[in-house]
mmCIF file of C-alpha atoms and ligand atoms in Angstrom:
data_model
loop_
_atom_site.group_PDB
_atom_site.id
_atom_site.type_symbol
_atom_site.label_atom_id
_atom_site.label_comp_id
_atom_site.label_asym_id
_atom_site.label_seq_id
_atom_site.Cartn_x
_atom_site.Cartn_y
_atom_site.Cartn_z
ATOM 1 C CA MET R 1 -30.215 -16.239 -17.028
ATOM 2 C CA GLU R 2 -29.899 -18.421 -19.330
ATOM 3 C CA ALA R 3 -31.985 -18.228 -22.079
ATOM 4 C CA ILE R 4 -34.110 -20.640 -23.432
ATOM 5 C CA PRO R 5 -33.095 -22.616 -25.686
ATOM 6 C CA SER R 6 -35.371 -21.190 -29.001
ATOM 7 C CA LEU R 7 -37.559 -23.067 -31.102
ATOM 8 C CA GLY R 8 -36.102 -25.921 -33.378
ATOM 9 C CA THR R 9 -37.168 -28.789 -35.235
ATOM 10 C CA ARG R 10 -36.747 -30.425 -31.842
ATOM 11 C CA ALA R 11 -38.363 -30.054 -28.465
ATOM 12 C CA LEU R 12 -35.898 -27.760 -26.706
ATOM 13 C CA THR R 13 -37.698 -27.096 -23.531
ATOM 14 C CA ASN R 14 -40.591 -28.616 -21.165
ATOM 15 C CA ARG R 15 -43.123 -27.220 -23.572
ATOM 16 C CA GLN R 16 -42.176 -28.414 -26.751
ATOM 17 C CA ALA R 17 -42.363 -31.882 -25.432
ATOM 18 C CA PRO R 18 -44.823 -33.567 -26.629
ATOM 19 C CA TRP R 19 -45.316 -35.028 -23.213
ATOM 20 C CA ASP R 20 -48.700 -36.602 -24.189
ATOM 21 C CA SER R 21 -46.916 -38.934 -26.457
ATOM 22 C CA PHE R 22 -45.549 -39.979 -23.556
ATOM 23 C CA ASP R 23 -45.471 -44.341 -24.617
ATOM 24 C CA ALA R 24 -46.494 -44.976 -20.723
ATOM 25 C CA GLU R 25 -45.460 -48.695 -21.658
ATOM 26 C CA ALA R 26 -42.901 -48.963 -23.996
ATOM 27 C CA TYR R 27 -40.989 -46.578 -21.247
ATOM 28 C CA PHE R 28 -41.723 -49.291 -18.428
ATOM 29 C CA LYS R 29 -41.176 -52.236 -20.645
ATOM 30 C CA HIS R 30 -37.618 -51.416 -21.808
ATOM 31 C CA THR R 31 -37.033 -49.237 -17.061
ATOM 32 C CA TYR R 32 -38.927 -50.567 -14.420
ATOM 33 C CA ARG R 33 -40.065 -54.458 -16.469
ATOM 34 C CA SER R 34 -37.582 -55.923 -14.218
ATOM 35 C CA LEU R 35 -34.848 -54.428 -11.400
ATOM 36 C CA VAL R 36 -31.018 -53.931 -13.020
ATOM 37 C CA ALA R 37 -27.797 -53.071 -11.321
ATOM 38 C CA ASP R 38 -28.025 -48.953 -10.987
ATOM 39 C CA ASP R 39 -31.290 -49.376 -9.970
ATOM 40 C CA ARG R 40 -30.743 -51.105 -7.463
ATOM 41 C CA GLN R 41 -28.080 -49.688 -5.584
ATOM 42 C CA VAL R 42 -30.437 -46.183 -6.208
ATOM 43 C CA LEU R 43 -33.190 -48.103 -4.555
ATOM 44 C CA ALA R 44 -30.518 -49.307 -1.444
ATOM 45 C CA ALA R 45 -29.810 -45.714 -1.070
ATOM 46 C CA VAL R 46 -32.653 -44.470 -0.563
ATOM 47 C CA ARG R 47 -33.949 -47.040 1.642
ATOM 48 C CA ASP R 48 -31.980 -46.541 3.813
ATOM 49 C CA HIS R 49 -31.326 -42.991 4.260
ATOM 50 C CA PHE R 50 -35.354 -42.720 4.463
ATOM 51 C CA ALA R 51 -35.159 -45.705 7.646
ATOM 52 C CA ALA R 52 -32.089 -43.731 8.658
ATOM 53 C CA HIS R 53 -34.278 -40.046 8.680
ATOM 54 C CA PHE R 54 -37.579 -41.398 10.431
ATOM 55 C CA ALA R 55 -35.299 -43.065 12.640
ATOM 56 C CA ARG R 56 -33.684 -39.897 14.327
ATOM 57 C CA HIS R 57 -36.721 -38.701 14.160
ATOM 58 C CA PRO R 58 -39.839 -40.861 14.688
ATOM 59 C CA SER R 59 -42.803 -40.498 12.827
ATOM 60 C CA SER R 60 -46.134 -41.572 13.232
ATOM 61 C CA ASP R 61 -47.588 -43.437 9.093
ATOM 62 C CA GLY R 62 -49.141 -40.160 8.396
ATOM 63 C CA LEU R 63 -47.344 -38.700 5.984
ATOM 64 C CA ARG R 64 -47.852 -37.181 3.482
ATOM 65 C CA GLY R 65 -44.889 -38.441 0.099
ATOM 66 C CA LEU R 66 -44.375 -36.708 -2.922
ATOM 67 C CA ASP R 67 -43.197 -38.017 -6.059
ATOM 68 C CA VAL R 68 -42.836 -35.378 -8.706
ATOM 69 C CA GLY R 69 -42.838 -36.646 -12.315
ATOM 70 C CA ALA R 70 -43.806 -40.404 -11.386
ATOM 71 C CA GLY R 71 -43.757 -41.318 -14.847
ATOM 72 C CA THR R 72 -43.989 -45.549 -14.700
ATOM 73 C CA ASN R 73 -42.104 -45.048 -11.426
ATOM 74 C CA LEU R 74 -43.399 -47.565 -8.897
ATOM 75 C CA TYR R 75 -41.017 -46.581 -6.344
ATOM 76 C CA PRO R 76 -40.603 -43.508 -5.582
ATOM 77 C CA ALA R 77 -43.686 -44.308 -3.983
ATOM 78 C CA LEU R 78 -42.545 -48.217 -2.917
ATOM 79 C CA ALA R 79 -39.764 -46.126 -0.839
ATOM 80 C CA MET R 80 -41.792 -43.644 0.822
ATOM 81 C CA LEU R 81 -44.828 -46.548 2.319
ATOM 82 C CA PRO R 82 -43.682 -47.086 5.893
ATOM 83 C CA TRP R 83 -44.623 -43.358 7.065
ATOM 84 C CA CYS R 84 -47.462 -42.854 4.629
ATOM 85 C CA GLY R 85 -50.690 -41.739 4.538
ATOM 86 C CA SER R 86 -51.425 -40.494 1.333
ATOM 87 C CA ILE R 87 -48.586 -40.111 -1.132
ATOM 88 C CA THR R 88 -49.264 -38.202 -4.260
ATOM 89 C CA LEU R 89 -47.960 -38.882 -8.030
ATOM 90 C CA PHE R 90 -47.260 -35.890 -9.312
ATOM 91 C CA GLU R 91 -47.218 -36.037 -13.176
ATOM 92 C CA ARG R 92 -47.881 -33.928 -16.438
ATOM 93 C CA ALA R 93 -48.300 -36.876 -19.152
ATOM 94 C CA ILE R 94 -51.598 -38.614 -19.796
ATOM 95 C CA SER R 95 -50.243 -41.828 -21.084
ATOM 96 C CA ASN R 96 -48.582 -42.139 -17.826
ATOM 97 C CA VAL R 97 -51.215 -41.186 -15.481
ATOM 98 C CA ARG R 98 -53.462 -43.337 -16.992
ATOM 99 C CA TRP R 99 -51.076 -46.196 -15.759
ATOM 100 C CA LEU R 100 -49.670 -44.398 -12.707
ATOM 101 C CA ARG R 101 -54.096 -44.459 -11.691
ATOM 102 C CA SER R 102 -54.393 -48.756 -13.811
ATOM 103 C CA ALA R 103 -50.625 -49.885 -11.731
ATOM 104 C CA VAL R 104 -51.705 -48.388 -8.483
ATOM 105 C CA GLN R 105 -54.514 -50.836 -7.757
ATOM 106 C CA ASN R 106 -52.538 -53.782 -8.515
ATOM 107 C CA TYR R 107 -49.776 -53.126 -8.631
ATOM 108 C CA GLY R 108 -47.293 -55.429 -10.701
ATOM 109 C CA ASP R 109 -45.437 -58.766 -10.101
ATOM 110 C CA SER R 110 -42.351 -56.601 -11.738
ATOM 111 C CA TRP R 111 -42.821 -54.217 -8.782
ATOM 112 C CA ASP R 112 -41.470 -57.737 -5.953
ATOM 113 C CA ALA R 113 -38.098 -57.660 -6.773
ATOM 114 C CA PHE R 114 -37.786 -53.298 -5.636
ATOM 115 C CA TRP R 115 -40.405 -54.470 -2.813
ATOM 116 C CA GLU R 116 -37.109 -57.048 -2.096
ATOM 117 C CA VAL R 117 -34.775 -54.650 -1.396
ATOM 118 C CA LEU R 118 -36.475 -52.402 0.955
ATOM 119 C CA CYS R 119 -37.826 -55.416 2.998
ATOM 120 C CA SER R 120 -33.351 -55.127 4.160
ATOM 121 C CA GLN R 121 -34.649 -52.754 6.867
ATOM 122 C CA PRO R 122 -37.260 -54.071 8.864
ATOM 123 C CA VAL R 123 -38.957 -50.562 9.205
ATOM 124 C CA TYR R 124 -40.410 -51.721 4.901
ATOM 125 C CA ARG R 125 -40.762 -55.694 6.543
ATOM 126 C CA ALA R 126 -42.767 -53.875 9.131
ATOM 127 C CA VAL R 127 -45.374 -52.589 6.055
ATOM 128 C CA THR R 128 -47.192 -56.879 6.423
ATOM 129 C CA ASP R 129 -48.972 -56.100 2.322
ATOM 130 C CA PRO R 130 -47.613 -53.334 -0.104
ATOM 131 C CA ARG R 131 -49.858 -54.174 -3.695
ATOM 132 C CA THR R 132 -52.608 -53.280 -0.515
ATOM 133 C CA ARG R 133 -51.427 -50.033 1.333
ATOM 134 C CA LEU R 134 -49.713 -48.057 -1.488
ATOM 135 C CA ALA R 135 -53.302 -49.093 -3.294
ATOM 136 C CA GLY R 136 -54.925 -46.847 -0.263
ATOM 137 C CA ALA R 137 -52.481 -44.387 -0.022
ATOM 138 C CA ALA R 138 -51.981 -43.511 -3.759
ATOM 139 C CA LYS R 139 -52.808 -40.817 -5.297
ATOM 140 C CA VAL R 140 -52.213 -39.728 -8.781
ATOM 141 C CA VAL R 141 -52.851 -36.510 -9.874
ATOM 142 C CA ARG R 142 -52.358 -35.115 -13.534
ATOM 143 C CA GLY R 143 -50.362 -31.739 -13.353
ATOM 144 C CA ASP R 144 -47.927 -29.088 -14.335
ATOM 145 C CA LEU R 145 -44.680 -29.148 -11.701
ATOM 146 C CA PHE R 146 -43.404 -25.460 -12.924
ATOM 147 C CA THR R 147 -47.647 -24.527 -12.468
ATOM 148 C CA ASP R 148 -49.556 -27.057 -10.285
ATOM 149 C CA LEU R 149 -47.021 -27.589 -7.187
ATOM 150 C CA PRO R 150 -48.682 -27.189 -4.051
ATOM 151 C CA GLN R 151 -46.644 -25.156 -1.699
ATOM 152 C CA GLY R 152 -44.845 -27.243 1.520
ATOM 153 C CA ALA R 153 -47.580 -29.725 1.254
ATOM 154 C CA ALA R 154 -45.099 -32.326 2.054
ATOM 155 C CA ASP R 155 -43.514 -33.989 4.313
ATOM 156 C CA ILE R 156 -41.534 -36.598 2.104
ATOM 157 C CA GLY R 157 -40.450 -35.953 -1.413
ATOM 158 C CA THR R 158 -39.221 -37.358 -4.476
ATOM 159 C CA MET R 159 -38.057 -36.755 -7.839
ATOM 160 C CA PHE R 160 -36.639 -39.104 -10.326
ATOM 161 C CA PHE R 161 -35.198 -38.708 -13.552
ATOM 162 C CA VAL R 162 -37.437 -35.423 -13.539
ATOM 163 C CA ALA R 163 -35.456 -32.117 -13.121
ATOM 164 C CA GLU R 164 -32.568 -33.074 -16.320
ATOM 165 C CA SER R 165 -35.150 -35.079 -18.121
ATOM 166 C CA LEU R 166 -38.259 -32.454 -18.844
ATOM 167 C CA SER R 167 -36.430 -30.042 -21.312
ATOM 168 C CA ALA R 168 -32.881 -29.269 -22.623
ATOM 169 C CA ALA R 169 -32.232 -25.344 -20.789
ATOM 170 C CA ARG R 170 -30.061 -25.186 -17.719
ATOM 171 C CA VAL R 171 -32.743 -22.991 -16.145
ATOM 172 C CA GLU R 172 -35.264 -25.550 -16.696
ATOM 173 C CA TYR R 173 -33.515 -27.674 -14.617
ATOM 174 C CA ARG R 174 -33.316 -25.558 -11.681
ATOM 175 C CA GLY R 175 -36.522 -24.021 -11.349
ATOM 176 C CA ALA R 176 -37.693 -27.695 -11.158
ATOM 177 C CA ILE R 177 -36.141 -27.997 -8.627
ATOM 178 C CA ASP R 178 -36.770 -25.531 -7.383
ATOM 179 C CA HIS R 179 -40.286 -26.361 -7.573
ATOM 180 C CA PHE R 180 -39.708 -29.050 -5.946
ATOM 181 C CA ALA R 181 -38.342 -27.805 -3.052
ATOM 182 C CA ALA R 182 -40.999 -25.032 -2.854
ATOM 183 C CA ALA R 183 -43.543 -28.424 -2.178
ATOM 184 C CA LEU R 184 -41.889 -29.782 0.446
ATOM 185 C CA ARG R 185 -42.322 -28.791 3.832
ATOM 186 C CA PRO R 186 -39.220 -27.263 5.932
ATOM 187 C CA GLY R 187 -37.300 -30.253 7.439
ATOM 188 C CA ALA R 188 -39.193 -32.590 5.180
ATOM 189 C CA PRO R 189 -36.489 -36.220 3.804
ATOM 190 C CA PHE R 190 -35.663 -36.541 -0.267
ATOM 191 C CA ALA R 191 -34.252 -38.082 -2.563
ATOM 192 C CA LEU R 192 -33.816 -37.611 -6.401
ATOM 193 C CA ALA R 193 -31.773 -39.653 -8.624
ATOM 194 C CA PHE R 194 -30.324 -37.281 -11.953
ATOM 195 C CA MET R 195 -29.349 -39.074 -15.062
ATOM 196 C CA GLU R 196 -26.089 -37.797 -15.566
ATOM 197 C CA GLY R 197 -24.570 -36.286 -18.468
ATOM 198 C CA SER R 198 -27.470 -37.046 -20.315
ATOM 199 C CA ARG R 199 -28.808 -35.476 -24.543
ATOM 200 C CA GLY R 200 -32.450 -36.165 -25.008
ATOM 201 C CA TYR R 201 -34.042 -39.923 -24.321
ATOM 202 C CA ASP R 202 -36.126 -42.160 -26.716
ATOM 203 C CA VAL R 203 -39.458 -43.742 -25.302
ATOM 204 C CA GLY R 204 -40.912 -45.586 -28.540
ATOM 205 C CA ASP R 205 -40.218 -43.304 -31.334
ATOM 206 C CA VAL R 206 -40.432 -40.341 -29.223
ATOM 207 C CA THR R 207 -37.502 -37.912 -28.602
ATOM 208 C CA PHE R 208 -37.621 -35.750 -25.177
ATOM 209 C CA PRO R 209 -35.147 -33.415 -24.230
ATOM 210 C CA ALA R 210 -32.673 -33.430 -21.436
ATOM 211 C CA CYS R 211 -30.122 -31.240 -19.730
ATOM 212 C CA GLU R 212 -26.567 -32.458 -19.681
ATOM 213 C CA ILE R 213 -26.055 -31.931 -15.994
ATOM 214 C CA GLU R 214 -22.779 -33.676 -13.208
ATOM 215 C CA ARG R 215 -22.246 -33.499 -10.111
ATOM 216 C CA SER R 216 -21.467 -29.528 -9.086
ATOM 217 C CA ASP R 217 -24.813 -29.239 -10.997
ATOM 218 C CA VAL R 218 -27.036 -30.924 -8.292
ATOM 219 C CA LEU R 219 -25.143 -29.777 -5.484
ATOM 220 C CA GLU R 220 -25.689 -25.409 -6.449
ATOM 221 C CA ALA R 221 -29.255 -26.522 -7.261
ATOM 222 C CA PHE R 222 -29.502 -27.617 -3.819
ATOM 223 C CA ARG R 223 -27.752 -24.524 -1.751
ATOM 224 C CA ASP R 224 -30.469 -22.449 -1.030
ATOM 225 C CA TYR R 225 -32.467 -25.613 0.542
ATOM 226 C CA ALA R 226 -30.481 -28.266 1.645
ATOM 227 C CA ALA R 227 -30.393 -29.105 5.660
ATOM 228 C CA ASP R 228 -26.420 -29.916 6.385
ATOM 229 C CA GLY R 229 -25.405 -33.403 5.234
ATOM 230 C CA LEU R 230 -26.806 -33.208 1.757
ATOM 231 C CA GLU R 231 -24.665 -36.351 0.269
ATOM 232 C CA VAL R 232 -24.879 -36.492 -3.511
ATOM 233 C CA SER R 233 -23.338 -39.906 -5.336
ATOM 234 C CA HIS R 234 -22.334 -41.083 -8.457
ATOM 235 C CA ILE R 235 -23.401 -44.692 -9.345
ATOM 236 C CA ASP R 236 -21.709 -46.145 -12.763
ATOM 237 C CA VAL R 237 -23.255 -47.034 -15.062
ATOM 238 C CA PRO R 238 -21.925 -51.406 -15.362
ATOM 239 C CA GLY R 239 -20.193 -51.389 -19.142
ATOM 240 C CA SER R 240 -22.170 -54.393 -20.205
ATOM 241 C CA GLN R 241 -25.861 -53.189 -20.036
ATOM 242 C CA PRO R 242 -27.248 -49.294 -19.347
ATOM 243 C CA LEU R 243 -30.362 -49.265 -18.276
ATOM 244 C CA ARG R 244 -31.112 -46.142 -20.532
ATOM 245 C CA ASP R 245 -29.541 -44.452 -23.399
ATOM 246 C CA GLY R 246 -26.688 -41.722 -24.165
ATOM 247 C CA TYR R 247 -25.663 -40.977 -19.831
ATOM 248 C CA THR R 248 -22.564 -42.021 -18.053
ATOM 249 C CA GLY R 249 -24.150 -42.310 -15.334
ATOM 250 C CA VAL R 250 -26.743 -42.140 -12.280
ATOM 251 C CA MET R 251 -26.561 -38.741 -9.749
ATOM 252 C CA VAL R 252 -28.745 -39.876 -6.170
ATOM 253 C CA ALA R 253 -28.786 -36.986 -4.076
ATOM 254 C CA LEU R 254 -30.402 -37.458 -0.454
ATOM 255 C CA GLY R 255 -30.802 -35.182 2.086
ATOM 256 C CA ARG R 256 -33.842 -32.877 3.925
ATOM 257 C CA ILE R 257 -34.900 -29.630 3.793
ATOM 258 C CA ARG R 258 -33.287 -26.390 5.636
HETATM 259 C C1 SAM Q 1 -37.556 -39.528 -18.122
HETATM 260 S S1 SAM Q 1 -39.517 -39.725 -17.439
HETATM 261 C C2 SAM Q 1 -38.991 -40.345 -14.935
HETATM 262 C C3 SAM Q 1 -39.747 -40.834 -14.716
HETATM 263 C C4 SAM Q 1 -40.170 -41.173 -13.495
HETATM 264 N N1 SAM Q 1 -39.955 -40.694 -12.653
HETATM 265 C C5 SAM Q 1 -38.964 -42.156 -13.126
HETATM 266 O O1 SAM Q 1 -37.748 -42.530 -11.758
HETATM 267 O O2 SAM Q 1 -39.087 -43.930 -14.325
HETATM 268 C C6 SAM Q 1 -39.698 -37.769 -16.910
HETATM 269 C C7 SAM Q 1 -40.933 -37.981 -16.766
HETATM 270 O O3 SAM Q 1 -41.566 -36.108 -16.170
HETATM 271 C C8 SAM Q 1 -42.343 -35.462 -15.982
HETATM 272 N N2 SAM Q 1 -42.931 -34.993 -16.512
HETATM 273 C C9 SAM Q 1 -42.340 -33.628 -17.754
HETATM 274 N N3 SAM Q 1 -42.277 -32.540 -17.784
HETATM 275 C C10 SAM Q 1 -43.420 -32.304 -16.450
HETATM 276 C C11 SAM Q 1 -44.243 -30.886 -15.389
HETATM 277 N N4 SAM Q 1 -43.301 -30.200 -16.526
HETATM 278 N N5 SAM Q 1 -44.655 -31.541 -14.643
HETATM 279 C C12 SAM Q 1 -44.503 -33.103 -14.396
HETATM 280 N N6 SAM Q 1 -44.394 -33.389 -15.013
HETATM 281 C C13 SAM Q 1 -44.134 -33.329 -15.562
HETATM 282 C C14 SAM Q 1 -42.665 -36.830 -17.623
HETATM 283 O O4 SAM Q 1 -44.185 -37.074 -18.221
HETATM 284 C C15 SAM Q 1 -41.512 -37.971 -17.287
HETATM 285 O O5 SAM Q 1 -43.375 -38.917 -16.881
#
């Protein structure tokens, strides 16, 4: 097992990084104020995965959803909305927790474009008022995914741009997947998104660590957790306008827990 990188001038481990200085507003504006091509592709893939899963395994609309490291991204929660009575938005940074608590009460207009993408599947169109529905379902919980995630408590889960974007240490990338998988009950469908080839990223004027991963790292991390049928796909960065600096692409993992 790889050792955690030693202390340096730059944060490398999850504990070293200044999460409470994560500039929620700057991240939201840079990343989610408008819907760009790679998020559109990610969202469409997740939409089709969840819709196909629940077509095969019908359920009530009272499931317990979980989005780990929610940041200022509401689209994973929106993607789980038709099936969920509650959705826990689990987040470490107090700045993001405050942003989420306010945003979920009546989410802003920019999320309508994301909801529209989801609505090409009828199960999403059947949710007549997603704003009110999310406000009723969302529970924002502050915590550390390495120590505070309840085990086996979620029926459906997402974790977007978190496992590889919280530390430079490969052992923590793997640990984040281990804890995410343990938080879901057997059979639960999941969707994760990853930055490929990222070595760190800036939010406002603060740099956060990342672990450089590729597709084989995602397959390897899920080997013990995913039921047959895990899909890990690659989404190319549109050449003209990369959304997030310093990465080579986005990967999406879609599956269900064994
Ligand atoms: C790159 S951001 C991704 C945010 C969001 N999921 C998205 O799709 O844009 C990484 C997120 O992981 C959160 N995070 C970092 N370490 C964490 C930990 N130990 N437990 C829970 N969340 C953590 C950060 O606060 C931040 O919101």
